[in-house]
Coordinates of C-alpha atoms in Angstrom, one line a residue:
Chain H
X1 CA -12.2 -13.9 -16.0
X2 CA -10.0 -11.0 -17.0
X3 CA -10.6 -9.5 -21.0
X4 CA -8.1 -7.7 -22.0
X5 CA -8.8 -4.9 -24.6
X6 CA -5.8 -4.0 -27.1
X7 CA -6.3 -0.2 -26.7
X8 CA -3.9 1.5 -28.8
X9 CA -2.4 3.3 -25.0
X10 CA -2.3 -0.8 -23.7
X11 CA -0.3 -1.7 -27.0
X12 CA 2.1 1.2 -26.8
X13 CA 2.7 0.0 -23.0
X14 CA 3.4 -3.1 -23.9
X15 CA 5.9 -2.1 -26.5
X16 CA 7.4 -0.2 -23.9
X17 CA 7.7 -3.0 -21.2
X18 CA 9.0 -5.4 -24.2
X19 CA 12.0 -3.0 -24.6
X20 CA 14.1 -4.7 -22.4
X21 CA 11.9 -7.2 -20.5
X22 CA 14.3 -7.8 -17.2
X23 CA 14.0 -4.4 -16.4
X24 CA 11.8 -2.8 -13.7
X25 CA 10.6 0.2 -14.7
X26 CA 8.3 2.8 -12.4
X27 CA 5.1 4.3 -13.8
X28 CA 6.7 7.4 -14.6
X29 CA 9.3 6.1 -17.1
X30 CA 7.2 4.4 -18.4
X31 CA 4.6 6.9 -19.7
X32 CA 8.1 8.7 -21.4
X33 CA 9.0 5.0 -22.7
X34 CA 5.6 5.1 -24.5
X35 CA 5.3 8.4 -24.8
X36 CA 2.2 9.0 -23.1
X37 CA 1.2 12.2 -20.5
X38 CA 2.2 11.8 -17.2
X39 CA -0.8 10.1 -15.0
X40 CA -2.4 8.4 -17.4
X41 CA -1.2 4.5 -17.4
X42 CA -2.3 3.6 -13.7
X43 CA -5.5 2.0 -15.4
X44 CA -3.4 -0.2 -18.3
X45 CA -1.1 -1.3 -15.8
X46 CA -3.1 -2.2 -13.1
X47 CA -5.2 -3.8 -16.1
X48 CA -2.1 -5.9 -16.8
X49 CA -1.2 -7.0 -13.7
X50 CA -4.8 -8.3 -13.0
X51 CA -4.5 -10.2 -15.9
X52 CA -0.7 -11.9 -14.7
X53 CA 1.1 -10.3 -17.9
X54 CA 3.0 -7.6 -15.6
X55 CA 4.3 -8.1 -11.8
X56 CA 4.6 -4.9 -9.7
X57 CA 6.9 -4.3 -6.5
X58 CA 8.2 -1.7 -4.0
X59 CA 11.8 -0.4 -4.5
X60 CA 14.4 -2.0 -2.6
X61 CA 14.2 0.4 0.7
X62 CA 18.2 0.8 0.7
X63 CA 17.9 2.1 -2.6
X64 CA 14.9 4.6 -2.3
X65 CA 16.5 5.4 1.2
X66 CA 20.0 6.6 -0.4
X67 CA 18.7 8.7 -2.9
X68 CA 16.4 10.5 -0.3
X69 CA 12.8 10.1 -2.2
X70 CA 10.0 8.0 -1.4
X71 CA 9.6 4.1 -2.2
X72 CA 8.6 3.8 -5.9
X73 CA 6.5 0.5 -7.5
X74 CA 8.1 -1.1 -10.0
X75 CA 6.6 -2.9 -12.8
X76 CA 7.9 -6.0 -15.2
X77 CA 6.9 -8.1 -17.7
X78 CA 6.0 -11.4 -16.6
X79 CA 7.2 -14.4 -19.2
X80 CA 4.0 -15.5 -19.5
X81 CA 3.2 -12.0 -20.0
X82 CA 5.8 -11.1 -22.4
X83 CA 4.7 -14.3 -25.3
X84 CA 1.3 -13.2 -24.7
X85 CA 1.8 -9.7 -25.3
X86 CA 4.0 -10.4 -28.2
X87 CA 1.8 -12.7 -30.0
X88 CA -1.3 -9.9 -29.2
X89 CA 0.6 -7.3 -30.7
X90 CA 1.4 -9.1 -34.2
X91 CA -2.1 -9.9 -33.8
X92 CA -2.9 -6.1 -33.8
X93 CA -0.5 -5.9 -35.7
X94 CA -2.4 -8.4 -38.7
X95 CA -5.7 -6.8 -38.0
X96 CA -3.9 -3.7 -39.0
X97 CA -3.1 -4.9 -42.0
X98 CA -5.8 -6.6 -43.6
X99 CA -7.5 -5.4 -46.2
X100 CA -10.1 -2.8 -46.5
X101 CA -13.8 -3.9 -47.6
X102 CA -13.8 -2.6 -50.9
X103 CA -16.2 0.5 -50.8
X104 CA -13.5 1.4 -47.3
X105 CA -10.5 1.0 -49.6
X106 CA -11.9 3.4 -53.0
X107 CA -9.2 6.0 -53.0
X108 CA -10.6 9.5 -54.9
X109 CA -9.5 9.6 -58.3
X110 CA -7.5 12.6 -59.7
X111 CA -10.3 14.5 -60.5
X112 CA -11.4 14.5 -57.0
X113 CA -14.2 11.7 -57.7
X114 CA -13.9 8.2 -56.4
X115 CA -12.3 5.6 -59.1
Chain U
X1 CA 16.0 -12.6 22.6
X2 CA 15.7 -11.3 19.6
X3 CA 18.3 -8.3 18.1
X4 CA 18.3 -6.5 14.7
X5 CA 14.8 -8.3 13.8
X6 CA 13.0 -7.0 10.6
X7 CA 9.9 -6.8 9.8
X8 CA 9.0 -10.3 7.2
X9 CA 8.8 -8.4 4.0
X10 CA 7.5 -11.6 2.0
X11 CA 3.8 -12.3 3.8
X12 CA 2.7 -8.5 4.0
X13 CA 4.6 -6.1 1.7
X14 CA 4.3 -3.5 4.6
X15 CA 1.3 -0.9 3.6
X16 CA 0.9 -2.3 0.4
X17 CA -2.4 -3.6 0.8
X18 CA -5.2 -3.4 4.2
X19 CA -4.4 -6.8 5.7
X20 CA -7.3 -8.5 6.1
X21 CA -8.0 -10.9 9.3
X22 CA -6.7 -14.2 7.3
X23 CA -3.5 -11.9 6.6
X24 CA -3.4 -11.4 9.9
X25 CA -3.5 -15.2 10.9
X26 CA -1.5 -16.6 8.8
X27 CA 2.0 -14.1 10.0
X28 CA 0.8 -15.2 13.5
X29 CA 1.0 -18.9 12.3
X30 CA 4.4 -18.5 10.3
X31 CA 5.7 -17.3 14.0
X32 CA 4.0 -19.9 16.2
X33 CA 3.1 -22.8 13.9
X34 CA 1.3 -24.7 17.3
X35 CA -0.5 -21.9 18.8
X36 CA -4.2 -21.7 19.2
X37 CA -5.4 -19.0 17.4
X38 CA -9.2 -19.3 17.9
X39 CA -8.5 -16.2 20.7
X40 CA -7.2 -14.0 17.7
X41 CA -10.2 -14.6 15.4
X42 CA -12.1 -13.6 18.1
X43 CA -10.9 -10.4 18.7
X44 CA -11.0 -9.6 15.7
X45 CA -14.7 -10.1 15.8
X46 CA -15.0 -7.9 18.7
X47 CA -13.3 -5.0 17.4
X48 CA -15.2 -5.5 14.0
X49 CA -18.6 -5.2 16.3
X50 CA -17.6 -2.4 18.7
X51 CA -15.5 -0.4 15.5
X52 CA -18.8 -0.7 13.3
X53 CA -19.8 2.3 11.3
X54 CA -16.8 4.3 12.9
X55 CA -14.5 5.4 9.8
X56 CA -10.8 6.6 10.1
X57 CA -10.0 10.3 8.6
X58 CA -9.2 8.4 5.4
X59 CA -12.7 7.3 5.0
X60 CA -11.9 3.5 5.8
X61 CA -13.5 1.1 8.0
X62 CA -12.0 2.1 11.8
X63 CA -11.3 -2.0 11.9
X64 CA -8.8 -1.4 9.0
X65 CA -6.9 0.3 11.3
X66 CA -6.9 -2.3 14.0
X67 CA -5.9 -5.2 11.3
X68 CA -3.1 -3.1 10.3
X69 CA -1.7 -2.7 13.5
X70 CA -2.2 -6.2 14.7
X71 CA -0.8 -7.1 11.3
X72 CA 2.7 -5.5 12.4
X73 CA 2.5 -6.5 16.4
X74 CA 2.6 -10.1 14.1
X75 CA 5.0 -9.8 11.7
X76 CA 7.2 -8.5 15.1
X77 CA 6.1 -12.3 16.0
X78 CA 4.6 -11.3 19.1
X79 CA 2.6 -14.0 20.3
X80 CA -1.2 -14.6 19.7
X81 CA -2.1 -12.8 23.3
X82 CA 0.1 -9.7 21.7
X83 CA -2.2 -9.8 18.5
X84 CA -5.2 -9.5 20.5
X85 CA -4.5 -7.0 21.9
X86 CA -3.4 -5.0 19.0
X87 CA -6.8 -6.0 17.5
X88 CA -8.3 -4.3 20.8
X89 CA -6.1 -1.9 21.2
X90 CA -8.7 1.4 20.8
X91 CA -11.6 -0.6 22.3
X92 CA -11.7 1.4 25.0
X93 CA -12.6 4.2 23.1
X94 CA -16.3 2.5 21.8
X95 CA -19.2 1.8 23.6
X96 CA -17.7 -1.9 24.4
X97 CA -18.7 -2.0 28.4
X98 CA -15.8 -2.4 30.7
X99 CA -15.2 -5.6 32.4
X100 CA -16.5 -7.2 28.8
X101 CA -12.6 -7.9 27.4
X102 CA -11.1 -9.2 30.5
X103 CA -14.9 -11.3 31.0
X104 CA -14.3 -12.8 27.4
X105 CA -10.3 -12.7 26.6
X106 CA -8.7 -12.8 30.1
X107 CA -7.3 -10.4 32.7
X108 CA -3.8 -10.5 31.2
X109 CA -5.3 -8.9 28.0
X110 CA -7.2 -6.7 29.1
X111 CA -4.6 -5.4 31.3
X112 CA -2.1 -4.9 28.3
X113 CA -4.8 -3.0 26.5
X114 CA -5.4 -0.5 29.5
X115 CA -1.5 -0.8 29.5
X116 CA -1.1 0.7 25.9
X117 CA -3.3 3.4 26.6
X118 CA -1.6 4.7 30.2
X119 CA 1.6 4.4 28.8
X120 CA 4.2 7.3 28.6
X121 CA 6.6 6.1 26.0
X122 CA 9.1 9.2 26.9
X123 CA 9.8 7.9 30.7
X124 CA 10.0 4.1 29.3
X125 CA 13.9 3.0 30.4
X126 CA 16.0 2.1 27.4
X127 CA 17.3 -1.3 29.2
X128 CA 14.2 -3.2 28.7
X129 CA 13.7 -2.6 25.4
X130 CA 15.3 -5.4 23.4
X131 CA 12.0 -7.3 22.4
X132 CA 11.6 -10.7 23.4
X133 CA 8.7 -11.7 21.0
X134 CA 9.2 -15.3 22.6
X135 CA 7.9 -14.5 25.6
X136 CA 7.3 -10.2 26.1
X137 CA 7.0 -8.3 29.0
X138 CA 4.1 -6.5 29.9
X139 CA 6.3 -3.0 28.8
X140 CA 8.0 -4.4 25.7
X141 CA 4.5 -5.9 25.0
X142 CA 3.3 -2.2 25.7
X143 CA 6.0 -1.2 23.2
X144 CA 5.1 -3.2 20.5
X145 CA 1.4 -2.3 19.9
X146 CA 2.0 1.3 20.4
X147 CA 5.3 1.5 17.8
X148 CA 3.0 0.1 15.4
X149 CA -0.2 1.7 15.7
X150 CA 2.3 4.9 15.2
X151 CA 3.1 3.3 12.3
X152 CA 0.1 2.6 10.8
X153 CA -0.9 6.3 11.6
X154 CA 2.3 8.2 10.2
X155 CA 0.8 6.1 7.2
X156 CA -2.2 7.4 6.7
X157 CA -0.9 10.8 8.0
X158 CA -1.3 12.8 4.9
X159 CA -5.6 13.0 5.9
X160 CA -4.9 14.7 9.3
X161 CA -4.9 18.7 9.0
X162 CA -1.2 19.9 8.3
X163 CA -0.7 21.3 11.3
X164 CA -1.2 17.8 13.6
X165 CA 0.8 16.4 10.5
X166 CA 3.7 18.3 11.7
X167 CA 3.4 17.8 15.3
X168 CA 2.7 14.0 15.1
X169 CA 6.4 13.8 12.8
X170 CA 8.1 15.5 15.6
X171 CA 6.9 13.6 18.2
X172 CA 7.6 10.7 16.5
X173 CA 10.9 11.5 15.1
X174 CA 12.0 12.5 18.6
X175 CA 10.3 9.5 20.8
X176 CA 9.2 6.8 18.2
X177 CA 12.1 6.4 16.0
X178 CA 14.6 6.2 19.1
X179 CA 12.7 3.5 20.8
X180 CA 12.0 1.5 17.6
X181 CA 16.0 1.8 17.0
X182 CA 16.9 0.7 20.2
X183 CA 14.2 -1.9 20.4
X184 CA 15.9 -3.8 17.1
X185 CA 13.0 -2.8 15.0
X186 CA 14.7 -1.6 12.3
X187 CA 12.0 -1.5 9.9
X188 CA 9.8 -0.1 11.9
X189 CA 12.8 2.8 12.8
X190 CA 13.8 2.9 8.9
X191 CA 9.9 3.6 7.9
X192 CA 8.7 5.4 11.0
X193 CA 12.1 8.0 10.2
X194 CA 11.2 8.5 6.7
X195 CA 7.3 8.9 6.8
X196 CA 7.8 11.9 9.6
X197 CA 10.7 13.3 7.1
X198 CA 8.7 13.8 4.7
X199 CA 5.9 15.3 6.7
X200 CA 8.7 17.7 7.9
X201 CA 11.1 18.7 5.4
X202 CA 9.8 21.9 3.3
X203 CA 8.2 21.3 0.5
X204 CA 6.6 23.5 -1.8
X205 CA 2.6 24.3 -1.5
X206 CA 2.0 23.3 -4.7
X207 CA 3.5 19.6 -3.8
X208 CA 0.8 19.5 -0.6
X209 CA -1.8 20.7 -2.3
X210 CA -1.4 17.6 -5.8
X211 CA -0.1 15.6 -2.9
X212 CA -3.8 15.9 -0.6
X213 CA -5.5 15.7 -4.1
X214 CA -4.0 12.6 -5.2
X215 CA -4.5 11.1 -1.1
X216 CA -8.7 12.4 -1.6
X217 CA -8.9 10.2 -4.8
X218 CA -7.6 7.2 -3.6
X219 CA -11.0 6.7 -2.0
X220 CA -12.7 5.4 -5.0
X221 CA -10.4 2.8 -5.1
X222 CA -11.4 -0.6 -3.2
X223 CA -10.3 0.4 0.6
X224 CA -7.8 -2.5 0.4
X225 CA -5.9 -0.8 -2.5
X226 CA -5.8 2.5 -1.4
X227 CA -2.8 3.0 0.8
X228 CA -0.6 1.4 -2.2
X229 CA -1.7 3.5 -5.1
X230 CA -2.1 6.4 -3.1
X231 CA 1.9 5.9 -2.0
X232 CA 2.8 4.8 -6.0
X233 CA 1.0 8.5 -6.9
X234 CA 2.9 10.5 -4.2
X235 CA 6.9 8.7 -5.0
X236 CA 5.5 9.4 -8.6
X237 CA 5.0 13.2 -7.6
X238 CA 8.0 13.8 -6.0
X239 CA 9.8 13.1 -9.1
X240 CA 8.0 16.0 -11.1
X241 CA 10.1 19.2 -10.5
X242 CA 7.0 22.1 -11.7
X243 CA 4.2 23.2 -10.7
X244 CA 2.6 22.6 -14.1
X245 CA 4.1 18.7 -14.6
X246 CA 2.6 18.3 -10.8
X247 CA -1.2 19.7 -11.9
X248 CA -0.8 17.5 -15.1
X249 CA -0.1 14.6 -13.7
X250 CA -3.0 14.8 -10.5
X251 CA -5.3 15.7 -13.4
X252 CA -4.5 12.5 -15.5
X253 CA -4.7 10.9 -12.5
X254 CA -8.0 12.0 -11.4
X255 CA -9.2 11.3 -15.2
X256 CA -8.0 7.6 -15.2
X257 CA -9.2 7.0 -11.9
X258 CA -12.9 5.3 -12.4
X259 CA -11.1 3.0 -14.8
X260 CA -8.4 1.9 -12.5
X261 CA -11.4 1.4 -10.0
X262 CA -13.5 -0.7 -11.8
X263 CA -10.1 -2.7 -13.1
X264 CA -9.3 -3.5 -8.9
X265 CA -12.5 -4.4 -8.4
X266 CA -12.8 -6.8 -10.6
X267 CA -12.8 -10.6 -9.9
X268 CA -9.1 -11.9 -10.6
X269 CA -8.3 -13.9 -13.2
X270 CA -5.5 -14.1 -15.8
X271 CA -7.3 -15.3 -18.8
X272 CA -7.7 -13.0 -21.5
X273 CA -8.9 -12.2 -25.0
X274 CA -7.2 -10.0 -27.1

C-alpha cells in the first residue's frame, strides 16, 4: 500500500506535470519545469508512478532515431493521477493556510518585545 | 515466411525491465497459443541451476542474461524448441556434464545449442536468412539466438573495459547489423546500429567517465530495474552540454539514489495518503 508524502519537491512536480497534463515530458524538463537541480526527481517520480498518478514510456524510436540521441522516458499525468494530485495540493495548500496556534502566531511588537 | 517483422513492442518494452521466466512464457504463448510449454519452464530451471552464483560484469544474476535473450528469440516468435535453447544457450560454458541437455531436452536442442556456439556468423550465406519463425532452420535458428544474445550484450556494454567496448561495436556494426537487416529484424538492426554508435562515435572523457558512474549506481536498484533507469540517466546525460552540468547531475543522482531504491522495492500499490 503505497503512502505518498507531500514533500514540498513532490508538490512542485506535480505542479509541473499539471501544466499541461497531455504532455510527455522527460525527467530533464521537468526538473527546469519545477525548477529543481538536475538529478534530483528520479526518487519523486518513480514515487509517483508506483503509486499510478504518473505513467512513464520510451520515446517513439523514429523520433529519438532522427534527432541522433538516445531513447528518452517520458513521463505523464495519469487522470486518475491528475484529480488526485489536484485535490492533494489544495489540501497542502489549506494546511498552509490554517492558522497558527496562538503562542506560533505572536508577532514582536515594535519595541522588539512580543505583543 | 516472415519479412519486415518487428520486435512486439507491447509485452516486453525491449530492455526496459529483466524479463522474468513468466515474461518469457507468456510472448512464447501470444506466438503459439497451442504449444506445450512445460519444455521451456524447464530449461529455464536448468540454466537457473547450472548459472547459480555466476554474476554478469553488471553484477546481475548470469540467468538474467539467459531470460533476456530467450525473451527476444520469443518476441522473434521462434518456437518453444528455439526458446530453449536461448535459455541454454551458454550451458556449455558451466559445470552442466555433456550428454545431460540432449539426455533431458532432446538431440535436436542440444544440437542447436552446440550450433550457436560453432557458428561463424561472417561465412553465413545471405540467401537463407529471411527467418521462418514458423518453422526455422537449424542456421536461421542459429541466427536467431546469436542476434539476440548480441543484443542483450551491446546492452549491457557500458560494464565491459572500453577497449572490448569498442571492438565488440565494430564487430557488430560490421557483421550483426547486416545480418539482422537482411534477416527482416529491423528492430533488432535499428537497436543493435544505435547501441554500437554510441559506443563508437567520440565522445568526450568527461561523458564516459558520469556515463560509467551513473552505469555503477544502478546496482542498488532491484536488478530488474536497472537496465531502464540506468538507460533513462545516460539519454538524460547526453543532453547536458558541460562538464560541470554532467558532474551535477551524476551527483544528484548518486544522492537520490537510496530513495529511488527503496521506492522500487516497494510492494506495488496505488493507494495513497496525502
Amino acid at each position: 500500500m503505497g503512502k505518498l508524502r507531500m514533500t514540498l519537491q513532490t508538490q512542485l512536480v506535480l505542479r509541473a506535470l499539471l501544466e499541461d497534463p497531455a504532455k510527455q515530458r522527460y525527467g530533464l524538463e521537468l526538473c527546469e519545469l519545477a525548477g529543481l537541480p538536475s538529478g534530483t526527481i528520479y526518487p519523486i517520480l518513480a514515487r509517483l508512478e508506483h503509486v499510478g498518478w504518473v505513467d512513464s514510456v520510451w520515446e517513439d524510436p523514429a523520433v529519438h532515431e532522427e534527432a541522433g540521441r538516445p531513447r528518452r522516458r517520458f513521463y505523464q499525468i495519469t487522470e486518475d493521477g491528475a484529480e488526485q494530485a489536484r485535490s492533494a495540493l489544495a489540501h497542502a495548500y489549506r494546511a498552509r493556510k490554517q492558522p497558527l496556534p496562538g503562542w506560533a502566531a505572536a508577532r514582536p511588537a515594535a519595541d522588539g518585545g512580543v505583543s | 515466411m516472415n519479412a519486415r517483422r518487428r520486435l512486439v513492442p507491447q509485452r516486453l518494452r525491449r530492455h526496459e525491465k529483466t524479463p522474468s521466466p513468466a515474461d518469457v512464457l507468456a510472448v512464447v504463448r501470444a506466438h503459439h497459443p497451442h504449444a506445450d510449454l512445460t519444455a521451456v519452464r524447464l530449461a529455464h530451471d536448468e540454466a537457473a541451476q547450472w548459472h547459480e552464483g555466476e554474476m554478469r560484469r553488471s553484477g546481475d544474476p548470469y540467468v538474467t542474461h539467459c531470460l533476456a535473450v530467450a525473451a527476444i528469440v520469443a518476441e522473434m516468435g521462434m518456437p518453444p524448441a528455439v526458446v530453449c535453447a536461448a535459455l541454454l544457450h551458454d550451458i556449455e560454458d558451466t559445470a552442466c556434464p555433456p550428454g545431460r541437455i540432449a539426455e533431458r531436452f532432446g538431440e535436436d536442442i542440444a544440437h542447436l545449442i552446440s550450433a550457436v556456439r560453432l557458428a561463424e556468423l561472417d561465412t553465413v550465406s545471405p540467401d537463407s536468412l529471411t527467418l521462418d519463425t514458423a518453422a526455422p532452420t537449424l542456421e536461421q535458428a542459429v541466427l536467431a539466438i546469436r542476434l539476440a544474445d548480441r543484443l542483450h550484450n551491446m546492452r549491457t556494454i557500458a560494464f565491459l573495459a572500453p577497449a572490448r567496448q569498442r571492438r565488440k561495436a565494430s564487430e557488430t556494426l560490421e557483421v550483426l547489423v547486416p545480418l539482422a537487416r537482411t534477416t527482416g529484424l529491423t528492430d533488432v538492426s535499428s537497436e543493435l546500429q544505435s547501441l554500437s554508435a554510441a559506443v563508437l562515435q567520440p565522445v568526450s572523457s568527461s561523458f564516459a567517465v558520469t556515463a560509467r558512474v551513473l552505469a555503477m549506481l544502478s546496482l542498488v536498484l532491484p536488478t530488474r530495474q536497472r537496465a531502464r533507469w540506468r538507460e533513462e540517466w545516460q539519454a538524460e546525460l547526453a543532453c547536458l552540454l558541460t562538464w560541470k552540468a554532467r558532474a551535477g547531475f551524476t551527483f544528484r543522482v548518486l544522492l537520490g539514489a537510496p530513495a529511488l531504491s527503496l521506492t522500487l522495492r516497494r510492494p506495488v500499490g496505488r493507494e495513497h495518503s496525502w
